[in-house]
CSV table of C-alpha atoms in Angstrom, one decimal:
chain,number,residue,atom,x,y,z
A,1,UNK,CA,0.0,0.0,0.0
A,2,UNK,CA,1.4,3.4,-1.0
A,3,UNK,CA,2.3,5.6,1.6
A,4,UNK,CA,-0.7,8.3,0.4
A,5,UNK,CA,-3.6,5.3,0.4
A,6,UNK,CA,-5.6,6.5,2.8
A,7,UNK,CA,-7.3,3.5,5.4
A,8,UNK,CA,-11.1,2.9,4.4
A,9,UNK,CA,-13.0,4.9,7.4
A,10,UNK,CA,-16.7,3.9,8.2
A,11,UNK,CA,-19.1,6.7,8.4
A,12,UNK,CA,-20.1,9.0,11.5
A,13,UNK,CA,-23.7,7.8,11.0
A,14,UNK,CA,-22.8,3.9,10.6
A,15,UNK,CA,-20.6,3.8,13.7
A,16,UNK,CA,-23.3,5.2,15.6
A,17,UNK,CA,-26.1,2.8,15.2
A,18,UNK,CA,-23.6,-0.1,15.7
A,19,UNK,CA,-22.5,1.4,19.5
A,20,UNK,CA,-26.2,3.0,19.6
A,21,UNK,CA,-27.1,-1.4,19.4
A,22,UNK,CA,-24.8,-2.0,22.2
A,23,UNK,CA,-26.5,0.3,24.6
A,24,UNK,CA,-26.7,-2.5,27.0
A,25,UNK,CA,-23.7,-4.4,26.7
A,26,UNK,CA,-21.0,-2.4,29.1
A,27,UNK,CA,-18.2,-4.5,27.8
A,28,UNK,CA,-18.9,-4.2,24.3
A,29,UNK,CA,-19.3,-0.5,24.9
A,30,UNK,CA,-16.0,-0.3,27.2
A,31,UNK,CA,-13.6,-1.8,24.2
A,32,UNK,CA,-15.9,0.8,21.8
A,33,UNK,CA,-14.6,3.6,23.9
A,34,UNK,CA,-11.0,2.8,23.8
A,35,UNK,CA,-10.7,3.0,19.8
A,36,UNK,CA,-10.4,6.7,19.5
A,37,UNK,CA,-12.1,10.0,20.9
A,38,UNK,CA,-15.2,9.9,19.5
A,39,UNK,CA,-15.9,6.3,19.8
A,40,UNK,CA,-15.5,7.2,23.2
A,41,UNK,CA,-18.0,10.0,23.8
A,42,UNK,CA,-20.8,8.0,22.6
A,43,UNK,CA,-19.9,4.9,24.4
A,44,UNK,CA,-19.6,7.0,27.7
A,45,UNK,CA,-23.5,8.0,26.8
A,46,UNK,CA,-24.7,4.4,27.8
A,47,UNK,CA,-22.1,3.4,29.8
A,48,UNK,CA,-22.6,6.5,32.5
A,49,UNK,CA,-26.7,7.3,31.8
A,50,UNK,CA,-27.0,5.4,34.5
A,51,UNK,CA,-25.6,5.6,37.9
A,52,UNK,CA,-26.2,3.2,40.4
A,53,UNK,CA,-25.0,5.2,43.7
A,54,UNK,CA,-25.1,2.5,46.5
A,55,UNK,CA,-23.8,3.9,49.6
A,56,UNK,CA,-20.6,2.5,49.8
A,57,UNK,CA,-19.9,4.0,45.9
A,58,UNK,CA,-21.0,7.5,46.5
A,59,UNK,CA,-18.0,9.0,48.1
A,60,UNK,CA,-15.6,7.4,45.2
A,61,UNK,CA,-18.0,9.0,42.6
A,62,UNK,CA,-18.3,12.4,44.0
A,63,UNK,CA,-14.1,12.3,44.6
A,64,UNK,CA,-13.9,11.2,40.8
A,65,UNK,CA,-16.8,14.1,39.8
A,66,UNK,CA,-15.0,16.5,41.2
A,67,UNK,CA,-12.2,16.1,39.4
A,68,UNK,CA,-11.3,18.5,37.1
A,69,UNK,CA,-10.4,16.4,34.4
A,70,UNK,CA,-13.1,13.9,34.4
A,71,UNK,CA,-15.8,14.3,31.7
A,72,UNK,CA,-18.1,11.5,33.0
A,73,UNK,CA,-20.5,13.4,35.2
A,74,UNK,CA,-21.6,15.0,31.8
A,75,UNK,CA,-23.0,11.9,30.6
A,76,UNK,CA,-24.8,10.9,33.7
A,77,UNK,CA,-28.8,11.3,32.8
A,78,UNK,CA,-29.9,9.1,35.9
A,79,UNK,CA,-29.3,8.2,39.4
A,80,UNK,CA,-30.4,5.4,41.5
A,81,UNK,CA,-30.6,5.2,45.1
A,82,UNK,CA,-31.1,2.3,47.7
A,83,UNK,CA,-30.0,2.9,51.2
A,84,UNK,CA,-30.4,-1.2,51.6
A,85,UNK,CA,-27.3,-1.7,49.1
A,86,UNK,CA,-24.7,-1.6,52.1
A,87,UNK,CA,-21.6,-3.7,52.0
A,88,UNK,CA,-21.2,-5.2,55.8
A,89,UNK,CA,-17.9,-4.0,57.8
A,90,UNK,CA,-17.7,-1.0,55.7
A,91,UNK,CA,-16.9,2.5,57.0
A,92,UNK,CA,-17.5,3.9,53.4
A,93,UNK,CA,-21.7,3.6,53.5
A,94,UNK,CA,-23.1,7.2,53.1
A,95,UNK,CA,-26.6,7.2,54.4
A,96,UNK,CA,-29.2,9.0,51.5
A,97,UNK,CA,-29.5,12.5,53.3
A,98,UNK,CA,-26.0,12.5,53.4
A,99,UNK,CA,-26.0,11.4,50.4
A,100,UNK,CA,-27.8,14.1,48.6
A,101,UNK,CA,-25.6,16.6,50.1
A,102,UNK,CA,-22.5,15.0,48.3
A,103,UNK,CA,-23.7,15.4,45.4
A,104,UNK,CA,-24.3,19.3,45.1
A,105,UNK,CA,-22.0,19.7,42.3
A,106,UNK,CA,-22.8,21.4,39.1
A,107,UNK,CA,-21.4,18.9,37.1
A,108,UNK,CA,-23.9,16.5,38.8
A,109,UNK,CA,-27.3,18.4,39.3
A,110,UNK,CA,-27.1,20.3,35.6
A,111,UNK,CA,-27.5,16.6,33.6
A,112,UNK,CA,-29.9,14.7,35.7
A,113,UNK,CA,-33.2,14.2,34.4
A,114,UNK,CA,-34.5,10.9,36.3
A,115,UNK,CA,-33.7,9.7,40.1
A,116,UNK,CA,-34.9,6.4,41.2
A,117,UNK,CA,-34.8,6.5,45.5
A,118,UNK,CA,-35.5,3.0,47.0
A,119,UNK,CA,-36.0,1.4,50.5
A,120,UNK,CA,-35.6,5.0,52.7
A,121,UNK,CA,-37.5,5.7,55.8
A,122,UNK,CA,-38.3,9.5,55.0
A,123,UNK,CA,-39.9,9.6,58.5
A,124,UNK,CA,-36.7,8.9,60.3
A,125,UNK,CA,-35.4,12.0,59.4
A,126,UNK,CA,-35.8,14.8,61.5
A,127,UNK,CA,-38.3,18.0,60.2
A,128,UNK,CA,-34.8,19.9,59.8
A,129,UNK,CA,-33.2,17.2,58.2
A,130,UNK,CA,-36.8,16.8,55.9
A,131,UNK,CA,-36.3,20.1,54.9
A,132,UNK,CA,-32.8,19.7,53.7
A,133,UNK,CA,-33.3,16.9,51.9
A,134,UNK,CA,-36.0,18.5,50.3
A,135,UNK,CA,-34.1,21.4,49.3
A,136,UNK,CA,-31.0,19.1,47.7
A,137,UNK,CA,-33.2,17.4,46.1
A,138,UNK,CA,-34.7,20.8,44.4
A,139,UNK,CA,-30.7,21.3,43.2
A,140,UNK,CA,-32.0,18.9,40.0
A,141,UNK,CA,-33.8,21.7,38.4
A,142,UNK,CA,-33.9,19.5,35.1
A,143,UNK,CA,-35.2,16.3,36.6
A,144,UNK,CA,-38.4,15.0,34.8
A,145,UNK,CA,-38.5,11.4,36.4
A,146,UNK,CA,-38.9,10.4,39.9
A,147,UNK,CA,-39.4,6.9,41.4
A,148,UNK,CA,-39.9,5.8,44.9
A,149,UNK,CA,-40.0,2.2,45.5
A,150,UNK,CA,-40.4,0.8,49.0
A,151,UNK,CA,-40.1,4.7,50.2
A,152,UNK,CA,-42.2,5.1,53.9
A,153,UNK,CA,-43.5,8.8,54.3
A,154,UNK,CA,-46.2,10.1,57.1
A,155,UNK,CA,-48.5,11.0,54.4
A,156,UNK,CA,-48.9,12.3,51.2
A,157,UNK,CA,-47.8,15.9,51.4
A,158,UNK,CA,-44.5,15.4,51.5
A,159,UNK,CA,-44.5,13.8,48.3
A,160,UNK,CA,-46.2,16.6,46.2
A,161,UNK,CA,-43.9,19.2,48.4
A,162,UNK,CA,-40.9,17.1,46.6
A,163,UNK,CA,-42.7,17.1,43.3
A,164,UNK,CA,-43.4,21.0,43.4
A,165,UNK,CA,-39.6,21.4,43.7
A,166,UNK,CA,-38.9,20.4,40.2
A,167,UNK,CA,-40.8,22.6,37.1
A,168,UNK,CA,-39.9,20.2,34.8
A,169,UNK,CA,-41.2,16.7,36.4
A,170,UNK,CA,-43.7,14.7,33.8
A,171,UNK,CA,-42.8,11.4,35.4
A,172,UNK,CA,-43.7,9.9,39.1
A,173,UNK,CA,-43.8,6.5,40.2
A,174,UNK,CA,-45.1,5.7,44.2
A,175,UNK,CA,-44.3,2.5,45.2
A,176,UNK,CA,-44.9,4.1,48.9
A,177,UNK,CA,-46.0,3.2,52.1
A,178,UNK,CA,-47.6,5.8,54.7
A,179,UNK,CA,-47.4,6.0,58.5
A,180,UNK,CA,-51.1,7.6,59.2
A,181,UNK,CA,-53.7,5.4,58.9
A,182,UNK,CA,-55.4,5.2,55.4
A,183,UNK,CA,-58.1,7.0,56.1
A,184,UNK,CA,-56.3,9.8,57.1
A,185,UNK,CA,-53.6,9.3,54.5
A,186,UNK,CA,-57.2,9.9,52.1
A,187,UNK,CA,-58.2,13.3,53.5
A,188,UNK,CA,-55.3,14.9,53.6
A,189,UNK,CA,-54.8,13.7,49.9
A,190,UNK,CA,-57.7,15.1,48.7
A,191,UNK,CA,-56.7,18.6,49.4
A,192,UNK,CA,-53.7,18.6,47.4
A,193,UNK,CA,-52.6,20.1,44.2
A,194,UNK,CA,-50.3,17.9,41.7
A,195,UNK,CA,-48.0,19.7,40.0
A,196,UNK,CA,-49.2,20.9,36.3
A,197,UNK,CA,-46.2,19.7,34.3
A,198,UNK,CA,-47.2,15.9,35.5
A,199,UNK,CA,-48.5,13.4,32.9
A,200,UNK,CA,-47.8,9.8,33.8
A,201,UNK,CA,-48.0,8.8,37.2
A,202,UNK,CA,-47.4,4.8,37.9
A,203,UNK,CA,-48.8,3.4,41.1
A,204,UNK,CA,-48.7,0.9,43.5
A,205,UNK,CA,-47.8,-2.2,44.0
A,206,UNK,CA,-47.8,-1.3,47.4
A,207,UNK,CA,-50.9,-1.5,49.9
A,208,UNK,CA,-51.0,2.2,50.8
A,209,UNK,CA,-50.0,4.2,47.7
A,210,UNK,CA,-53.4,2.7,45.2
A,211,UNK,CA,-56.4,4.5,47.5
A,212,UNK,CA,-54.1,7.4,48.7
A,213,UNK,CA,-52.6,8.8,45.3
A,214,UNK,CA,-56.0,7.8,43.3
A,215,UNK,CA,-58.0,10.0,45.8
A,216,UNK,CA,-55.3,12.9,45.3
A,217,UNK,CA,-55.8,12.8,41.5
A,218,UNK,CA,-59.4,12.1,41.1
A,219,UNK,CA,-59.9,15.7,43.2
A,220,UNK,CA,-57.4,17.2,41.2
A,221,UNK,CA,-59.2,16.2,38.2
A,222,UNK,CA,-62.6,17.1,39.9
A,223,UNK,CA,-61.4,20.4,41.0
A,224,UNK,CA,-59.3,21.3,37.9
A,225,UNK,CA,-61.3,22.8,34.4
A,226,UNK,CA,-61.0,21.1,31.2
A,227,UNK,CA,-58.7,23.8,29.6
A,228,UNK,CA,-56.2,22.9,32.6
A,229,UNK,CA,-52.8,20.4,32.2
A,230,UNK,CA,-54.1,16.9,34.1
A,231,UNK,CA,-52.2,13.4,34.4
A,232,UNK,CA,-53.0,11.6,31.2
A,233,UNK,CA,-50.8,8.2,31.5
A,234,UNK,CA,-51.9,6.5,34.8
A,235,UNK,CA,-50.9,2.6,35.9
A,236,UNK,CA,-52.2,0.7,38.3
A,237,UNK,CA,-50.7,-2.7,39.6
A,238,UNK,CA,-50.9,-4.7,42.5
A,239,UNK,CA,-55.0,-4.1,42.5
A,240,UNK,CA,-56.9,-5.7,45.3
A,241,UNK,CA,-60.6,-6.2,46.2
A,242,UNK,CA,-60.7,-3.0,48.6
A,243,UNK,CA,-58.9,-0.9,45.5
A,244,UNK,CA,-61.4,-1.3,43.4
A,245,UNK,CA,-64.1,1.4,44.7
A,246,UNK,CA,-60.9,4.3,44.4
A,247,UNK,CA,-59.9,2.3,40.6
A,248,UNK,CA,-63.9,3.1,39.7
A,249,UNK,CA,-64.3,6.7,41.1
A,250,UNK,CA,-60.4,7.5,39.6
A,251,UNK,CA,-61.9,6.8,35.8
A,252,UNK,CA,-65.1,8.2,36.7
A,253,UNK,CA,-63.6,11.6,37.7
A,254,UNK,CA,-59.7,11.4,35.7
A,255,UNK,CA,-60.9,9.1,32.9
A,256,UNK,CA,-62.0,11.9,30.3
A,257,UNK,CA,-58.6,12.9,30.4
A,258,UNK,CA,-56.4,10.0,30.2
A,259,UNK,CA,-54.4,8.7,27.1
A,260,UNK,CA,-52.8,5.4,28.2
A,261,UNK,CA,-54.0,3.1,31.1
A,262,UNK,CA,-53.0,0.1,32.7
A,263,UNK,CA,-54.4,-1.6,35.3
A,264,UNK,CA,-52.5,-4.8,36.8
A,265,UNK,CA,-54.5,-7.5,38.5
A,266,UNK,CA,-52.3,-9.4,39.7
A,267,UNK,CA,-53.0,-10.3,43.2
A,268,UNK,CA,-56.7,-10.2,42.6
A,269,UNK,CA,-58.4,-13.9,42.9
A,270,UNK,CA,-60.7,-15.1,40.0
A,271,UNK,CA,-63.6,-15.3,42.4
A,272,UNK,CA,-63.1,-11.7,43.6
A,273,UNK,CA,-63.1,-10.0,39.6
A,274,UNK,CA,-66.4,-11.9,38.8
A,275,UNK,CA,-68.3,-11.0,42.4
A,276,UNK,CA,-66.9,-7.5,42.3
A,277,UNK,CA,-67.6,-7.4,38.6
A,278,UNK,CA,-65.2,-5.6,36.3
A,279,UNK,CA,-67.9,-4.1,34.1
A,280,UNK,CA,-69.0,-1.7,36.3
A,281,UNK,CA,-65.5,0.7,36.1
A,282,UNK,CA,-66.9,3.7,33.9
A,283,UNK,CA,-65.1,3.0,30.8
A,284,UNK,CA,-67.6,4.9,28.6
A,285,UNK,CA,-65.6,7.7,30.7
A,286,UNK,CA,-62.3,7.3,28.6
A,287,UNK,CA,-63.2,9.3,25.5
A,288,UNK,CA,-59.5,10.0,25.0
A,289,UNK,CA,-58.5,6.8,25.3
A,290,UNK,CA,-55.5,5.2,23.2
A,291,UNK,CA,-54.2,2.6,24.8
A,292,UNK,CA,-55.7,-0.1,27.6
A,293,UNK,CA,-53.6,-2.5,29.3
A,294,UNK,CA,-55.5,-5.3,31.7
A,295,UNK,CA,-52.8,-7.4,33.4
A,296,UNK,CA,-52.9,-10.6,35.5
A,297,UNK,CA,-56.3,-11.7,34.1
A,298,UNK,CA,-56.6,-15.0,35.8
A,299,UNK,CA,-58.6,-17.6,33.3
A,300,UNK,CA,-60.0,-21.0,34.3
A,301,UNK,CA,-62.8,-23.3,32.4
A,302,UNK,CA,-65.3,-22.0,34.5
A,303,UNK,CA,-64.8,-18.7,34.7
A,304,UNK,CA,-66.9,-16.5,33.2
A,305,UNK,CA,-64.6,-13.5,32.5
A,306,UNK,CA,-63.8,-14.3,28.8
A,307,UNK,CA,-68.2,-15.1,28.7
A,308,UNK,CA,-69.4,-12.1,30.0
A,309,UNK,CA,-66.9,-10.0,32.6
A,310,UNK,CA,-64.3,-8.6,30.4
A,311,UNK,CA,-66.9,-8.6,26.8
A,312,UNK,CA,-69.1,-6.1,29.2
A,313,UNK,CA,-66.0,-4.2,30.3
A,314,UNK,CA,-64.6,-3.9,27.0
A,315,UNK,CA,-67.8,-3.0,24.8
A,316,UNK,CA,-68.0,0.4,27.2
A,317,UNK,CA,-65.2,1.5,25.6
A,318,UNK,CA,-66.6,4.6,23.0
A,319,UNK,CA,-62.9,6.8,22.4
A,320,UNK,CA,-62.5,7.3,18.7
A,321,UNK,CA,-58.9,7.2,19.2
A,322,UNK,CA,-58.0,3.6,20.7
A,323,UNK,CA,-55.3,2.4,18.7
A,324,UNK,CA,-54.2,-0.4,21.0
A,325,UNK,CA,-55.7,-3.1,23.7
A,326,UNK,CA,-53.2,-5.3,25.5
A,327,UNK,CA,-54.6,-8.0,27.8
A,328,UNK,CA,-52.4,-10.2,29.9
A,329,UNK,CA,-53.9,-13.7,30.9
A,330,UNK,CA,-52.8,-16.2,33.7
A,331,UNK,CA,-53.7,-19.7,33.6
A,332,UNK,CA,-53.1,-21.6,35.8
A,333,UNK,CA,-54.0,-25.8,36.4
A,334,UNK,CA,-54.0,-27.7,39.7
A,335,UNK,CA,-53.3,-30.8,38.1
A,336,UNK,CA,-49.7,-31.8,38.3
A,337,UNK,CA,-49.3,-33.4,35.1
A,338,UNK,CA,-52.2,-31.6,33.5
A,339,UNK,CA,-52.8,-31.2,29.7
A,340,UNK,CA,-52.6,-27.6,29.3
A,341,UNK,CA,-53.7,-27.3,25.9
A,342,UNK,CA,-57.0,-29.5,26.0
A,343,UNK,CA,-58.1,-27.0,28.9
A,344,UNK,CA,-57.0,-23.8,27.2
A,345,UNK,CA,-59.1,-25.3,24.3
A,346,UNK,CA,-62.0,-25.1,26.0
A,347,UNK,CA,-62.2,-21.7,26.7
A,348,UNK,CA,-64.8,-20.0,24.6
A,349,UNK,CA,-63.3,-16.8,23.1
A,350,UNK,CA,-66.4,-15.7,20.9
A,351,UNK,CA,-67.7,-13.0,23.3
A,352,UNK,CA,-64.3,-11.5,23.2
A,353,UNK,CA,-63.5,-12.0,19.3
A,354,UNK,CA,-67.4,-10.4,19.0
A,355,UNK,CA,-66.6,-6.6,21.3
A,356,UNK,CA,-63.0,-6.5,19.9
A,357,UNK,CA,-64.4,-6.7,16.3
A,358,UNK,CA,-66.5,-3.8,17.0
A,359,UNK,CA,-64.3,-2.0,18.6
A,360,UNK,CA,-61.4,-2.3,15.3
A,361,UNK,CA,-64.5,-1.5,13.1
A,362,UNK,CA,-64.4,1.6,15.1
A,363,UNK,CA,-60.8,2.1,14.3
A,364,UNK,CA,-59.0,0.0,16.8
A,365,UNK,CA,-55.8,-0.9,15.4
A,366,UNK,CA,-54.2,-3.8,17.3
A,367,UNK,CA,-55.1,-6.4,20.2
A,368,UNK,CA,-52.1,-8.0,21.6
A,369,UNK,CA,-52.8,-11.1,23.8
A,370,UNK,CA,-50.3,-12.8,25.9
A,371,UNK,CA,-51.4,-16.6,27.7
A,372,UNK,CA,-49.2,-17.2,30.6
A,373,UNK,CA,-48.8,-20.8,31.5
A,374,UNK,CA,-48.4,-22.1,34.6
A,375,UNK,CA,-47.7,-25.5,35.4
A,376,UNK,CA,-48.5,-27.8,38.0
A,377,UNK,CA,-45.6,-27.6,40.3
A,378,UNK,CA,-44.6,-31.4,40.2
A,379,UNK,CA,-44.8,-31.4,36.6
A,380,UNK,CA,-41.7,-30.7,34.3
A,381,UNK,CA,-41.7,-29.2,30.5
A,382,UNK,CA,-41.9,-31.9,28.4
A,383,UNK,CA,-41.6,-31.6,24.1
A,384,UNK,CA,-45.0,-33.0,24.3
A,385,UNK,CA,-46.5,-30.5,26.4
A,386,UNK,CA,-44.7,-28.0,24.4
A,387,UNK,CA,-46.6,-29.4,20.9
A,388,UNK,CA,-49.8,-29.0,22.6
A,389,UNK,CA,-49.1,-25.7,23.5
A,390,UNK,CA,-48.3,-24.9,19.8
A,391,UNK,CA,-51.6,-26.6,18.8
A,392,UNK,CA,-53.6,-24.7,21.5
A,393,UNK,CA,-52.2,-21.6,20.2
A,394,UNK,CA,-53.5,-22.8,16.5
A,395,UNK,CA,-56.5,-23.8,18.0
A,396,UNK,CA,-57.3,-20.0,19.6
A,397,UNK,CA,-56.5,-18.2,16.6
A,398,UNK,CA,-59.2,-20.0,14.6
A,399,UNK,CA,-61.3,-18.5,17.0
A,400,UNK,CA,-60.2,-14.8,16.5
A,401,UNK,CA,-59.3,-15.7,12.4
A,402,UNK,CA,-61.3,-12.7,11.7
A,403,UNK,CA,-58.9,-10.6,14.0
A,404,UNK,CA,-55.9,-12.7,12.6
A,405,UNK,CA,-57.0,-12.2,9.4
A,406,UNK,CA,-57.2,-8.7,9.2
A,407,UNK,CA,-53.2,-8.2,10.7
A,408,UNK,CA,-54.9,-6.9,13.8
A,409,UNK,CA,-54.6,-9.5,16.2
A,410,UNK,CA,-50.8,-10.5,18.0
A,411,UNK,CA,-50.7,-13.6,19.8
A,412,UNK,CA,-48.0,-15.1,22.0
A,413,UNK,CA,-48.0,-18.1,24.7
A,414,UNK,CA,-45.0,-17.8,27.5
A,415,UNK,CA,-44.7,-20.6,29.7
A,416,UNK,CA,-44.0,-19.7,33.3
């Protein structure tokens, strides 16, 4: 090769969607960065987005943030916190207030547009040391996402005093737990004012958070005009029996204005979903409706939820704009060498196929259906139970072939 041939170079753009594909894979993305400069500025994007600030890391991170020739505090778009991520015999775990107070850095609080705090007692703190927190937390001035999981506060207020700190926040997820009893948790919620700039709020699992937060935003939605910003992505998991009253009053005050909703049933019984009877949540109420998600729908032989529950639930739905309906099934078999597929085969699906055929000839765009499987727990997966599975599957999308045929309908079968 001549001493003027020049190397062959891949473009800017091409390089970029191949480290853009590795966004997950830190080592992949650590030998990216050490090719040259700019391989290294984007691999630093994924590698850094995320930092996971367990309390024996934070006082490291902060030394190496605060160094004046370190560039990866730029890159850092989130921070997680768990003040139960303590290494044993260690004199370097930072407890969160402390915590927060480390990391007032410009570098730090400019860039950070989510924070994810877990497992922290906010009621051990002191009202001074409340406040404090509070007010380092405010430092994130660009933060849009905010997640507490397994967080224990007296009561609500707190939470929206947090959430009024930040102008930007679209984002909250309350996975919370509150120290007043519920009822009182309730009326103090009622009264309160979410901040304008919030769209999606994600809630629950936990006991507490479902009736407390629901009650906040129904009033909000009650109290609020129509011309006014309200929360228009709401999700609901972990739904009991006694949730069910606050689910119904929430889309019967809120519903007109939300866009995407899911609602996770997960530790509901069978029994408890036909005697409460889903049907009766207002969903004639979600006019602006464009995407439903039902999760944890428990099915069983004789059950009637495919028969009557969710075909009355569903045919309520009247928004012009639903584009898509996700519903996630569970079924489950006591026997312990059952044949799953000659029991899912005699579900009827009609009732369903029927409503979910109007509703796409009133422009619904796609069902997606997902049949969990669960096993007997002595029995083992097998190639023949796996066949049957596959014939099942055939089997159910004779019965939604109109569906099917039209490209609308997207079936899958997990085994679990």
């Amino acid at each position: 090769m001549s001493r003027g041939t020049q190397l062959p170079r891949l473009p800017w753009e091409l390089t970029d969607a191949i480290i853009d594909h590795l966004e997950s894979d830190s080592r992949a993305l650590g030998v990216c960065g050490m090719v040259c400069s700019e391989w290294l500025k984007r691999s630093r994007h994924y590698i850094f987005s995320t930092v996971q600030l367990w309390p024996w890391r934070v006082r490291d991170f902060v030394h190496l943030a605060n160094s004046k020739t370190s560039t990866i505090p730029f890159h850092v778009h989130r921070i997680e916190l768990d003040d139960s991520r303590v290494r044993k015999q260690s004199t370097e775990n930072i407890q969160f207030c402390d915590t927060l107070s480390l990391l007032q850095l410009p570098c730090i609080t400019s860039g950070v547009k989510s924070m994810s705090i877990r497992n922290v007692d906010w009621t051990a703190f002191s009202p001074t040391e409340q406040n404090h927190a509070r007010e380092r937390l405010a430092k994130f001035q660009h933060l849009n996402r905010l997640e507490f999981d397994n967080v224990v506060f007296h009561d609500l207020r707190e939470v929206v005093r947090i959430l009024h700190s930040f102008p930007l926040i679209k984002y909250l997820k309350t996975d919370v737990n509150f120290m007043k009893y519920r009822e009182h948790a309730v009326a103090s919620a009622v009264t309160l004012r979410l901040p304008a700039s919030l769209k999606c709020v994600e809630v629950g699992p936990s006991d507490d958070a479902i009736p407390v937060v629901l009650s906040c935003i129904s009033a909000c939605a009650a109290n609020a005009g129509n011309a006014e910003p309200h929360v228009e992505r709401l999700s609901i998991r972990g739904i009991k029996v006694d949730h069910l009253p606050h689910v119904r009053h929430t889309i019967r005050k809120a519903g007109s204005y939300l866009h995407r909703l899911t609602l996770g049933l997960d530790n509901l019984p069978l029994e408890a979903i036909e005697k409460e009877d889903l049907s009766a949540l207002k969903f004639s109420r979600l006019v602006h409706l464009r995407h439903l998600i039902i999760e944890g729908l428990q099915l069983s032989p004789k059950s009637g939820i495919l028969k009557s529950t969710l075909p009355r639930l569903l045919s309520r739905l009247e928004s012009p704009f639903l584009q898509l309906i996700e519903l996630d099934f569970v079924f489950a078999t006591g026997k312990s060498r059952g044949d799953l597929a000659t029991d899912l085969e005699q579900l009827d699906w009609q009732q369903l196929q029927r409503v979910l055929m109007e509703l796409h000839f009133f422009g619904l765009r796609r069902v997606a259906m997902k049949i969990r499987c669960q096993k007997g727990s002595n029995e083992n997966a097998t190639p023949g139970l796996e066949d049957g599975l596959r014939r099942a599957m055939q089997r159910t999308r004779m019965a939604f072939k109109d569906l099917d045929g039209r490209g609308v309908l997207d079936l899958s079968f997990v085994q679990c």
